[in-house]
Short mmCIF file of C-alpha atoms in Angstrom, two decimals:
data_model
loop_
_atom_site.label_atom_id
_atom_site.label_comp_id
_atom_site.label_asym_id
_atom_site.label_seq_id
_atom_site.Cartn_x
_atom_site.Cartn_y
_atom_site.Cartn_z
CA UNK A 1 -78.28 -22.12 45.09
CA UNK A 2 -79.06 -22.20 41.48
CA UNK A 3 -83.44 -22.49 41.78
CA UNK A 4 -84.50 -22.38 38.06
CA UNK A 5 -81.14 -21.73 36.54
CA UNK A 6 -80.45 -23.66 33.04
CA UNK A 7 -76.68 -24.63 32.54
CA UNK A 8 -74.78 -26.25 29.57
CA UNK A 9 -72.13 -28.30 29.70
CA UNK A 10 -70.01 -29.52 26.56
CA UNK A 11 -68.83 -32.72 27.09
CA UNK A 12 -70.82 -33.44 29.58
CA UNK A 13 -71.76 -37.10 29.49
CA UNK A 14 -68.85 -38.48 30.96
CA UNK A 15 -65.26 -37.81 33.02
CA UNK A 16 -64.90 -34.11 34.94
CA UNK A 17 -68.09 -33.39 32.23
CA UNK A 18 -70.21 -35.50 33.86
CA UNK A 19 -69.20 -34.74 37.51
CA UNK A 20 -69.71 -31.09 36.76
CA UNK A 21 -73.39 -31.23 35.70
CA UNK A 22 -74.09 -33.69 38.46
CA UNK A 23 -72.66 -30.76 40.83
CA UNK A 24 -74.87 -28.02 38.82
CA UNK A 25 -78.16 -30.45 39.63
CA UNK A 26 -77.53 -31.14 43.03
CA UNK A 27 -77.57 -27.39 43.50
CA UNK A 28 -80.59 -27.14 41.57
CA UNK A 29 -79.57 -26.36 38.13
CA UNK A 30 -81.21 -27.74 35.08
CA UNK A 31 -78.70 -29.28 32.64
CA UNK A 32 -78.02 -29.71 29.14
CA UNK A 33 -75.63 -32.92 28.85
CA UNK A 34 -74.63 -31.67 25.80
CA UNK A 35 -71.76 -34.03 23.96
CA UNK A 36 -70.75 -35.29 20.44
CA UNK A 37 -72.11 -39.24 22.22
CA UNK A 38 -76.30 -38.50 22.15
CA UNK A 39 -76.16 -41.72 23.24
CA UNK A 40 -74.25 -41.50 26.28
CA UNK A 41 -75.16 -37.98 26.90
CA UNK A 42 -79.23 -39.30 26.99
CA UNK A 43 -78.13 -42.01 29.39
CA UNK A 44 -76.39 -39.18 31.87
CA UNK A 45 -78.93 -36.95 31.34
CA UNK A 46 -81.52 -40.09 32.58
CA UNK A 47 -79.19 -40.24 35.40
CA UNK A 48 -79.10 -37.02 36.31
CA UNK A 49 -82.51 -36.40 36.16
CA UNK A 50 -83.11 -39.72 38.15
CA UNK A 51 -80.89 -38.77 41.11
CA UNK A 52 -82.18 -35.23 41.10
CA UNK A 53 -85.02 -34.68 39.53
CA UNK A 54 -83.89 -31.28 38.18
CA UNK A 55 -85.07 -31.59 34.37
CA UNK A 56 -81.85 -32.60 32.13
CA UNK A 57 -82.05 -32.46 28.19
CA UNK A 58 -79.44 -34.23 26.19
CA UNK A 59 -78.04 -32.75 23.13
CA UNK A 60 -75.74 -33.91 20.44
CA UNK A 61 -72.73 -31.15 19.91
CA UNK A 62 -69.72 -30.59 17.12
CA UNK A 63 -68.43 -28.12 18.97
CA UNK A 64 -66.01 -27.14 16.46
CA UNK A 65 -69.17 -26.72 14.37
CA UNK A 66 -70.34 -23.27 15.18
CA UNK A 67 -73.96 -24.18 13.32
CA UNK A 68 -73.80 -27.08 15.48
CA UNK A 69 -73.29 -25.18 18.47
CA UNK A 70 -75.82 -22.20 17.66
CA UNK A 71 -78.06 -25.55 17.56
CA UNK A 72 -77.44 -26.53 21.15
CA UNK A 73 -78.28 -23.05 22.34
CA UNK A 74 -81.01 -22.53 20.52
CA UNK A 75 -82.45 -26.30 21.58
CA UNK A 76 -82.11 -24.94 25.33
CA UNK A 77 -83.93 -21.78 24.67
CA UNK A 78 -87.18 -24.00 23.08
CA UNK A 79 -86.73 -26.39 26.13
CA UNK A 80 -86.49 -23.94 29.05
CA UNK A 81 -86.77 -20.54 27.40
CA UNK A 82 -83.04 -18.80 29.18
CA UNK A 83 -79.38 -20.08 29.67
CA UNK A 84 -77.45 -19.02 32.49
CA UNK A 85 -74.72 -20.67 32.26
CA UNK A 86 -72.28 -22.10 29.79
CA UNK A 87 -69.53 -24.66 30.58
CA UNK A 88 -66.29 -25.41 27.87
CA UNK A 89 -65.70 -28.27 29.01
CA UNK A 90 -65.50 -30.60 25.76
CA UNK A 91 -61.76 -31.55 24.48
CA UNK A 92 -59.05 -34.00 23.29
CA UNK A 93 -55.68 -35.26 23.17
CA UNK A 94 -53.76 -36.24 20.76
CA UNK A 95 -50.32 -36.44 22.38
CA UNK A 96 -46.73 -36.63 20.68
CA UNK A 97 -43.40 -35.20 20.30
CA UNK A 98 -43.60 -31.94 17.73
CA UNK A 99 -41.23 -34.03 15.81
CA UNK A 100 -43.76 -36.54 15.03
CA UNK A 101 -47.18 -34.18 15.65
CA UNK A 102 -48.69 -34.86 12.81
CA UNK A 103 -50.48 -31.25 11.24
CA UNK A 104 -53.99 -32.95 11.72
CA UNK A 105 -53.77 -33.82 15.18
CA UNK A 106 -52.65 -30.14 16.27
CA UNK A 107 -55.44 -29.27 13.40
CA UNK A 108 -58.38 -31.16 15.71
CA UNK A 109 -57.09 -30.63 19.27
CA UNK A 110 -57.13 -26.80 18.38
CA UNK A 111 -60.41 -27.08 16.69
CA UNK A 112 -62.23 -28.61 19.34
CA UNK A 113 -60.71 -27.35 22.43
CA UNK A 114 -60.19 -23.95 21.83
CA UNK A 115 -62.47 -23.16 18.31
CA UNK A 116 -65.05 -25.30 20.15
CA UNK A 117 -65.05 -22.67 22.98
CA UNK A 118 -65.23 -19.58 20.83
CA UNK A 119 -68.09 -21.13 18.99
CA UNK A 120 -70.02 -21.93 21.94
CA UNK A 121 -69.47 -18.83 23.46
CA UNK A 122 -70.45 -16.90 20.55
CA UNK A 123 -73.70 -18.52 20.13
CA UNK A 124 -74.63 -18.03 24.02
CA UNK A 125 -73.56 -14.50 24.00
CA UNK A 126 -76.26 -12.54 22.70
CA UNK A 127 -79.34 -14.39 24.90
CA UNK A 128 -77.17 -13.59 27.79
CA UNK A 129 -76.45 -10.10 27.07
CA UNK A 130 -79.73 -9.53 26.34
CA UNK A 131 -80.87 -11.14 29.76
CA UNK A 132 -78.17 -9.44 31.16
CA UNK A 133 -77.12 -12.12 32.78
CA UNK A 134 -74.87 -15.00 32.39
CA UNK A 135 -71.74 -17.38 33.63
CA UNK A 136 -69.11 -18.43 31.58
CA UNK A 137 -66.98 -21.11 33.11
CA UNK A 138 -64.18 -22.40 30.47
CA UNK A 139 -62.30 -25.74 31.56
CA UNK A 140 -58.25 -24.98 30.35
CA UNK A 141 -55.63 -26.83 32.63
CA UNK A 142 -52.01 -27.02 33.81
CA UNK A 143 -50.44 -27.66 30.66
CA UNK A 144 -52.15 -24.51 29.78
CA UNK A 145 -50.08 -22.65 32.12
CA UNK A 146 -46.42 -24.28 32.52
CA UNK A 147 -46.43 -26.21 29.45
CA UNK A 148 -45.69 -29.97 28.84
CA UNK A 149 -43.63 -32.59 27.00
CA UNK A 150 -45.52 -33.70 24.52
CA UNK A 151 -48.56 -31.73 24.40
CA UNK A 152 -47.81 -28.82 22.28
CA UNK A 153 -51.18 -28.57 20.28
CA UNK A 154 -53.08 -29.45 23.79
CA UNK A 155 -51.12 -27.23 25.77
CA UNK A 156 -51.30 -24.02 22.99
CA UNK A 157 -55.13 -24.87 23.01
CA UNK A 158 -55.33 -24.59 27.19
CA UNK A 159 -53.44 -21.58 27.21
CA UNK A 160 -55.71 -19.98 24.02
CA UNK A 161 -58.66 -20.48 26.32
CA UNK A 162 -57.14 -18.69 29.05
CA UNK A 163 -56.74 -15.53 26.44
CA UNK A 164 -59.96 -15.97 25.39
CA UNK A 165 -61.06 -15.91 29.03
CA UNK A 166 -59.98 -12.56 30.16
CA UNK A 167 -60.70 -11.05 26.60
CA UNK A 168 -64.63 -12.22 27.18
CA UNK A 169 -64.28 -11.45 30.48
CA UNK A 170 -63.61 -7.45 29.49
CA UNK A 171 -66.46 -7.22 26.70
CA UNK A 172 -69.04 -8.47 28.76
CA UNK A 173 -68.55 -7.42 32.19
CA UNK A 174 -71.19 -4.22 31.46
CA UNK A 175 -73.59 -7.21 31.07
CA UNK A 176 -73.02 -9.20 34.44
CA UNK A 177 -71.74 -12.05 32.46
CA UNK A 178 -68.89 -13.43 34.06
CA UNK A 179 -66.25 -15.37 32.45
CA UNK A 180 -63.65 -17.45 34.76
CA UNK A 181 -61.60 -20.59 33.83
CA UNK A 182 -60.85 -23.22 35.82
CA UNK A 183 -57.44 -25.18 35.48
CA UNK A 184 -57.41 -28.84 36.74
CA UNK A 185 -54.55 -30.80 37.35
CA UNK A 186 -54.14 -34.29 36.54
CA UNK A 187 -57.56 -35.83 37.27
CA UNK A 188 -57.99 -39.80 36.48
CA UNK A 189 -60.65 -40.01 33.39
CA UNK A 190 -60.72 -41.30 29.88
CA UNK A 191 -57.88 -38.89 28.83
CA UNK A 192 -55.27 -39.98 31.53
CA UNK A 193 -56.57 -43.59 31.71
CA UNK A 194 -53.78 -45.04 29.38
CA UNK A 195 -51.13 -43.01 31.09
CA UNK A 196 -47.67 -44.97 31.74
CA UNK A 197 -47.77 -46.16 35.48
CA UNK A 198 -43.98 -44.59 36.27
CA UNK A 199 -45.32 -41.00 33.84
CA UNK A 200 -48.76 -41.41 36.84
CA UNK A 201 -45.94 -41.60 39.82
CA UNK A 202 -43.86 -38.63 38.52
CA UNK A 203 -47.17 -36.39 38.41
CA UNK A 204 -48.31 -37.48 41.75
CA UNK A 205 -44.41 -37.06 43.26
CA UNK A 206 -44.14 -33.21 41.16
CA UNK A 207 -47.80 -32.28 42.87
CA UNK A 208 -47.13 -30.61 47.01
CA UNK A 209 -50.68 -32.47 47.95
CA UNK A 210 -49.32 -36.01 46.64
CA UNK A 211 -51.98 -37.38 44.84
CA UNK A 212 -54.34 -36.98 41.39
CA UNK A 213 -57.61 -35.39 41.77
CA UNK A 214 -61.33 -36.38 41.59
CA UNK A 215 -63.50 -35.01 39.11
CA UNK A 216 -65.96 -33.89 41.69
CA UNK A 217 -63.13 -31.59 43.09
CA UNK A 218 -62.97 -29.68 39.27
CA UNK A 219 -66.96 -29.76 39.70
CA UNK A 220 -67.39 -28.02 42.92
CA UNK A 221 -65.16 -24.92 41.62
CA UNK A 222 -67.24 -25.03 38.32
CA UNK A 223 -70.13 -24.90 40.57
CA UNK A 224 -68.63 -21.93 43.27
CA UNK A 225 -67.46 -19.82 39.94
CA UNK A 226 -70.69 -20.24 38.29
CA UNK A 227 -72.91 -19.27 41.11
CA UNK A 228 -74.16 -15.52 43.12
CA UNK A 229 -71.54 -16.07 45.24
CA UNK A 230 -68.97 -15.41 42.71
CA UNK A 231 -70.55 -12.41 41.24
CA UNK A 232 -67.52 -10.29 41.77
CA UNK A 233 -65.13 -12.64 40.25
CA UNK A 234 -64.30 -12.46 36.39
CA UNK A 235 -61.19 -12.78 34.06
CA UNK A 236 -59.86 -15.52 36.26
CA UNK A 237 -57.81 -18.66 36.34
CA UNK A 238 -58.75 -21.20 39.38
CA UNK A 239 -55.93 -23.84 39.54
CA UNK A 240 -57.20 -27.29 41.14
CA UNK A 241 -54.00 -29.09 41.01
CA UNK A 242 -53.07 -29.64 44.23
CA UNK A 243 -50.20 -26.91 44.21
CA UNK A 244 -48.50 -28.15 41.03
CA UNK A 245 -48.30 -25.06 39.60
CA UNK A 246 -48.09 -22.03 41.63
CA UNK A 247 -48.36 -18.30 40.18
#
């Protein structure tokens, strides 16, 4: 499905990350496990590679560093010369009340999950235009389209990504760079691990399919939206949430 296409995924070392650019190299993609852990984006990236043997190259991202991220594109165009596709999949929580949200934790979560995308899109933009070209797949989520308690500065940076989705979507379309988002529901990984046992039973009782998700299920629409077959598809939200929020 994806013969000789070269895809980079932020965050990609571990959680829905991970299980996304396993899914890219099963189909045949190589991968850049690109994270702000070299360390544990080298050892996926050995993984990968191992299970596969699609070629994987692990870089070490800022994303809310736009030299930083102009640095990860530019390391995949000396390694395989072309990048076809970009995942935003790198973020953070930092969870509280807006009573108690401290200005630096809606400061960070903004920075990375939302500037983070906007820089990494940026840098990707022009070698894809000029290819003409590319797949854009941004990870937002539920909160970024109801809301939630708690998660104002997560939630704001969701829904940002879903603006800056259709708004890339329009400017590059005369390309053939598609730009889709994907918004997961809850899905059991380092972000949700520390979640509140009863807070885990009202999510699964609030979602129509009863249970959480698996990161491979967020990985297999990556993979769908970022392949040919989705070619006519752009400026689009994909909720995997099991039915928790309906539109």
């Amino acid at each position: 499905m994806f013969e000789n296409r070269v895809a980079v995924v932020t965050g990609g070392a571990r959680g829905i990350g991970k299980s996304i650019s396993e899914a890219l190299a099963n189909r045949g993609c190589n991968v850049v496990i690109a994270d702000i852990n070299l360390e544990n984006a080298e050892a996926t990236a050995q993984e990968i590679f191992q299970a596969t043997n699609r070629k994987t190259l692990a870089v070490h991202v800022n994303v809310a560093d736009y030299s930083s991220a102009n640095e990860m594109i530019d390391k995949t165009l000396a390694e395989f010369g072309h990048v076809d596709i970009l995942v935003n999949n790198a973020g953070i929580t930092r969870d509280k009340l807006i009573m108690r949200m401290e200005e630096q934790d809606w400061d960070l979560v903004i920075d990375i999950n939302l500037k983070g995308a906007f820089n990494c899109c940026k840098a990707v933009v022009r070698p894809m235009m000029k290819q003409r070209y590319g797949r854009i797949v941004n990870i937002s989520s539920v909160s970024g389209l109801a809301g939630n308690v708690g998660q104002a500065n997560y939630s704001a940076s969701k829904a940002g990504l879903i603006g800056l989705t259709k708004t890339l979507a329009r400017e590059l379309a005369s390309r053939q760079i598609t730009v889709n988002a994907v918004a997961p529901g809850f899905i059991p990984t380092a972000l949700t691990v520390d979640l509140p046992e009863e807070l885990k039973e009202q999510i699964i009782k609030a979602t129509p399919l009863g249970r959480m998700g698996k990161p491979e299920e967020i990985a297999y629409a990556v993979a769908f939206l970022a392949s040919d077959e989705a070619a006519y598809i752009t400026g689009q939200v994909l909720s995997v949430d099991g039915g928790m929020v309906m539109m």
